[in-house]
Short mmCIF file of C-alpha atoms in Angstrom, two decimals:
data_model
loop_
_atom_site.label_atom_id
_atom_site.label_comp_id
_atom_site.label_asym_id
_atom_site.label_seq_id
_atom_site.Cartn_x
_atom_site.Cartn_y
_atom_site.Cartn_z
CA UNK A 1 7.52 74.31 0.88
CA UNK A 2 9.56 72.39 -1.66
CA UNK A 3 8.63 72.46 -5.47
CA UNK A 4 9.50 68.58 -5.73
CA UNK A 5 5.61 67.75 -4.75
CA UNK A 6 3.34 66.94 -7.11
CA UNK A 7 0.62 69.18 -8.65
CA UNK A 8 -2.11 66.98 -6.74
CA UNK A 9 -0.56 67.27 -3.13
CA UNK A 10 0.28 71.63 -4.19
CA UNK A 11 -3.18 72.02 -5.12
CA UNK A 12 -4.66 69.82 -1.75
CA UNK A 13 -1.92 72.54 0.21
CA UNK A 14 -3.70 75.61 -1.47
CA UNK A 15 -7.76 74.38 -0.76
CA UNK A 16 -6.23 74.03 2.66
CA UNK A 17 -5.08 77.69 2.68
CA UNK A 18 -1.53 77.64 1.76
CA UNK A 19 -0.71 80.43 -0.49
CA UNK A 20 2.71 79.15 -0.71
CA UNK A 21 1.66 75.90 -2.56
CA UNK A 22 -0.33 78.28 -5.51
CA UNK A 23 3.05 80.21 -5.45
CA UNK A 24 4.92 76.92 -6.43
CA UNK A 25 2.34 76.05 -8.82
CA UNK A 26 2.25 79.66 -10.53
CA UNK A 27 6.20 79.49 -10.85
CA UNK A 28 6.02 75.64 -11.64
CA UNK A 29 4.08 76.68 -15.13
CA UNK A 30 4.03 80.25 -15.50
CA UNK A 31 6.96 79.80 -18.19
CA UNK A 32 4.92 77.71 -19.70
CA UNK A 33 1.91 80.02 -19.77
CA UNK A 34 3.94 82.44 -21.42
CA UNK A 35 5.34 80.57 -24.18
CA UNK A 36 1.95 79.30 -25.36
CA UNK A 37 0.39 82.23 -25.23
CA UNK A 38 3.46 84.06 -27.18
CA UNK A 39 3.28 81.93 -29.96
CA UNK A 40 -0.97 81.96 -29.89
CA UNK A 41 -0.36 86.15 -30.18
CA UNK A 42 3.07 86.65 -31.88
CA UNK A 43 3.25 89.29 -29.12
CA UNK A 44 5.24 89.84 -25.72
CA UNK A 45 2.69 92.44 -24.22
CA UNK A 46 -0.31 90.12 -25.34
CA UNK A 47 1.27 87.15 -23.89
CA UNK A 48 1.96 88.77 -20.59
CA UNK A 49 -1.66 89.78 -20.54
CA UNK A 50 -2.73 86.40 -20.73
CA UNK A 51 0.00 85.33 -18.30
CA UNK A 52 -1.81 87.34 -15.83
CA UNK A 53 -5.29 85.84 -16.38
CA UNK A 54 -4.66 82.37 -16.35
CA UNK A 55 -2.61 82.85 -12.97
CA UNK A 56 -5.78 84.56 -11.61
CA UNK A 57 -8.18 82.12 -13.02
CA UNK A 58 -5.78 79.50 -11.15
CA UNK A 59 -6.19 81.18 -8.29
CA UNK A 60 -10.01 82.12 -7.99
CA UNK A 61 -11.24 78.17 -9.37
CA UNK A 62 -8.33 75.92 -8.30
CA UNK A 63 -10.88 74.83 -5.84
CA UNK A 64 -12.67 73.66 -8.55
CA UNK A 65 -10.35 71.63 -10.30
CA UNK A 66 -11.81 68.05 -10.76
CA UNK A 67 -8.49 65.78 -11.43
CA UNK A 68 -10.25 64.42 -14.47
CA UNK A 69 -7.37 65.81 -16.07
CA UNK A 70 -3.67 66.45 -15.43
CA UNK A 71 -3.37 70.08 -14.23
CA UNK A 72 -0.76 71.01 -16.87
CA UNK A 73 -4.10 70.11 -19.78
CA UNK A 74 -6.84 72.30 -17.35
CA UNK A 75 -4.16 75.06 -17.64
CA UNK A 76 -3.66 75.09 -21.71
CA UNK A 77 -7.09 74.71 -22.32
CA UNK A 78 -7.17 78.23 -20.20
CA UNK A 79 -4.41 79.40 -21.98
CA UNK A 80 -5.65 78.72 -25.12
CA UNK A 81 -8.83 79.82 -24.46
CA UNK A 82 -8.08 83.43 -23.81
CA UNK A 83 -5.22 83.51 -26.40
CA UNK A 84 -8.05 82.89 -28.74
CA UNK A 85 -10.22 85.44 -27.33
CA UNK A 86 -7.61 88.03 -27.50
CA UNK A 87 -6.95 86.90 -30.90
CA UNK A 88 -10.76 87.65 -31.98
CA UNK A 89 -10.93 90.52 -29.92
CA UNK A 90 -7.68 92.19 -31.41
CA UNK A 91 -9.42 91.40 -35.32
CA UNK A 92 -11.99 92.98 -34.13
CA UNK A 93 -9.98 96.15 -33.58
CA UNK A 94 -8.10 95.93 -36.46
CA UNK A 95 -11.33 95.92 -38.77
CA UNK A 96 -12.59 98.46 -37.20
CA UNK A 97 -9.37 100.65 -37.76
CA UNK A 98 -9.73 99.26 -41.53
CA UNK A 99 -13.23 100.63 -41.61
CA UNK A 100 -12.39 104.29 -39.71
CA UNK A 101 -9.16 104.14 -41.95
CA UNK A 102 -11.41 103.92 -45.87
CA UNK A 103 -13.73 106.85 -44.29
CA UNK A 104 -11.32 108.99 -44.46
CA UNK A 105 -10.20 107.90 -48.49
CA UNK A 106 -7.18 106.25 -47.96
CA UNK A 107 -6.92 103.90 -50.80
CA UNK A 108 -6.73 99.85 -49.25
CA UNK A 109 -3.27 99.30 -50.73
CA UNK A 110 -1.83 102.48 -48.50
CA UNK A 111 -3.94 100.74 -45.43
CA UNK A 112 -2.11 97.33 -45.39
CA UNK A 113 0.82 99.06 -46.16
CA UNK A 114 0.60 100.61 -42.98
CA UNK A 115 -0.38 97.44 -41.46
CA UNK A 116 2.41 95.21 -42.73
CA UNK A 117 4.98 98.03 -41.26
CA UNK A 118 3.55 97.74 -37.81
CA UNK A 119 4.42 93.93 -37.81
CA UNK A 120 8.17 93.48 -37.07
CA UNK A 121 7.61 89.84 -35.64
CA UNK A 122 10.05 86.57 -36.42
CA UNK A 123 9.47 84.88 -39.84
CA UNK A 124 7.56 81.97 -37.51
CA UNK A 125 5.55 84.58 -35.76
CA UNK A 126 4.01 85.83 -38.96
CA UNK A 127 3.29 83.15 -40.82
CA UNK A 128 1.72 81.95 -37.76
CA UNK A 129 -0.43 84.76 -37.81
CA UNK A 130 -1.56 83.87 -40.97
CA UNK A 131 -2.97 80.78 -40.10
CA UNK A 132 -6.63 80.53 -38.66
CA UNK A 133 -5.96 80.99 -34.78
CA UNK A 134 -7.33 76.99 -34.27
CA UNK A 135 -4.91 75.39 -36.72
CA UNK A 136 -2.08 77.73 -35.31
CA UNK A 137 -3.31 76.34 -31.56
CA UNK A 138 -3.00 72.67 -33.11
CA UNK A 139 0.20 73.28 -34.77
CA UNK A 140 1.65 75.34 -31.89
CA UNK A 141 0.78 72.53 -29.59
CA UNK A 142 2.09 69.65 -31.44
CA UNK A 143 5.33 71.28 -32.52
CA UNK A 144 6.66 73.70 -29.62
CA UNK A 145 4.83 71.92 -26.81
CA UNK A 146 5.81 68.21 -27.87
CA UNK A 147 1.82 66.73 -27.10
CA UNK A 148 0.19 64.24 -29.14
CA UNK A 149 -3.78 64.74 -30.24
CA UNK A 150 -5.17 62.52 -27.67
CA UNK A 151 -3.61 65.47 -25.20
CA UNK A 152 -4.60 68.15 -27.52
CA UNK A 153 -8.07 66.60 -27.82
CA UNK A 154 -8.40 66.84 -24.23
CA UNK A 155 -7.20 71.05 -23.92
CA UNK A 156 -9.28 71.84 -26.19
CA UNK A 157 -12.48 69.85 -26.51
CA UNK A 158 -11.96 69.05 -29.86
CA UNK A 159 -12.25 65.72 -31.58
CA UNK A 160 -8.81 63.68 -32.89
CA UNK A 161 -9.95 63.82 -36.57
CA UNK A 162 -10.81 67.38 -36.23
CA UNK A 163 -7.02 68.10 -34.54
CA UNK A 164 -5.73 66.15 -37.63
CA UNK A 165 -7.41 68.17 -40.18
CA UNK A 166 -6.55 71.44 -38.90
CA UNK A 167 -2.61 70.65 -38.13
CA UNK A 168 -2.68 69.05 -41.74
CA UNK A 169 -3.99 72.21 -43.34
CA UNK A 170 -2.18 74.61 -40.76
CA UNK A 171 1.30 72.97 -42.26
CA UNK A 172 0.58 72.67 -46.02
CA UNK A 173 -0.51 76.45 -45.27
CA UNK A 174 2.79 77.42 -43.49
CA UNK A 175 4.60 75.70 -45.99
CA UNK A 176 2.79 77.29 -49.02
CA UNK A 177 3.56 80.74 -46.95
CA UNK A 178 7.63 79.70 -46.00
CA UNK A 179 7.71 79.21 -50.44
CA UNK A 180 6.00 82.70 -50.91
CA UNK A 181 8.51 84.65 -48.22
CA UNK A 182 11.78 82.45 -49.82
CA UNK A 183 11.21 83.93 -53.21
#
């Protein structure tokens, strides 16, 4: 099995039965995976998690995959999709720490002091964080992935206008947020 065939003839191989063609495939973007993911989370352990779910949602509906797309969108809009879930699953968690942590009468600035020493992320990574997770997923895929809207548009079901509106306001935001941390 060489990794020179395209994503159309590996997936044919792997409805087939070839578990070596899904093996070229899972290497083939896995990287990939990875690095969107990281930069969705701002974390290693987060994005390894997701790593692991999109390979095994490859896996289990690969069979379903309907070439309406290229294989490289089907995968980011998984991707992306449980990036943001972990993202709203994780706030979640971390307001319901806030809440268990002013029960016991710890004043609020003491809380997000706490809070602020737990991050020890890149610059990027926390101003990123910042950001609502949707205009961090447009700017993240524009800017570190190289795709246009139309592309975008297509991962994540959103309209062009929409994916406009949220990468304009996710940069004047990261910019507003680069002046605050330079002064």
């Amino acid at each position: 099995m060489t990794s020179d065939k395209s994503d159309y003839d590996l997936i044919k191989e792997f409805i087939d039965g070839s578990a070596s063609a899904f093996n070229v495939l899972a290497r083939r973007y896995q990287e990939k995976i990875y690095w969107h993911a990281r930069r969705m989370t701002g974390n290693h352990l987060d994005a390894d998690e997701i790593v692991q779910h999109v390979l095994l949602v490859m896996f289990n509906k690969l069979n379903t995959f309907k070439f309406q797309s290229s294989l490289y969108t089907w995968i980011f809009r998984i991707t992306s999709t449980r990036s943001l879930n972990l993202i709203k699953k994780r706030h979640i968690q971390r307001l319901i720490s806030l809440d268990q942590w002013s029960e016991t009468g710890e004043a609020n600035n003491d809380i997000f002091t706490k809070l602020e020493e737990k991050e020890k992320f890149e610059q990027m990574q926390i101003l990123l964080k910042e950001i609502p997770a949707k205009q961090r997923e447009v700017f993240l895929l524009r800017n570190f992935e190289g795709l246009n809207y139309e592309e975008i548009a297509k991962i994540t079901g959103r309209s062009v206008g929409t994916l406009k509106a949220n990468y304009h306001h996710a940069f004047k935001k990261i910019k507003k947020l680069m002046q605050h941390y330079e002064k």
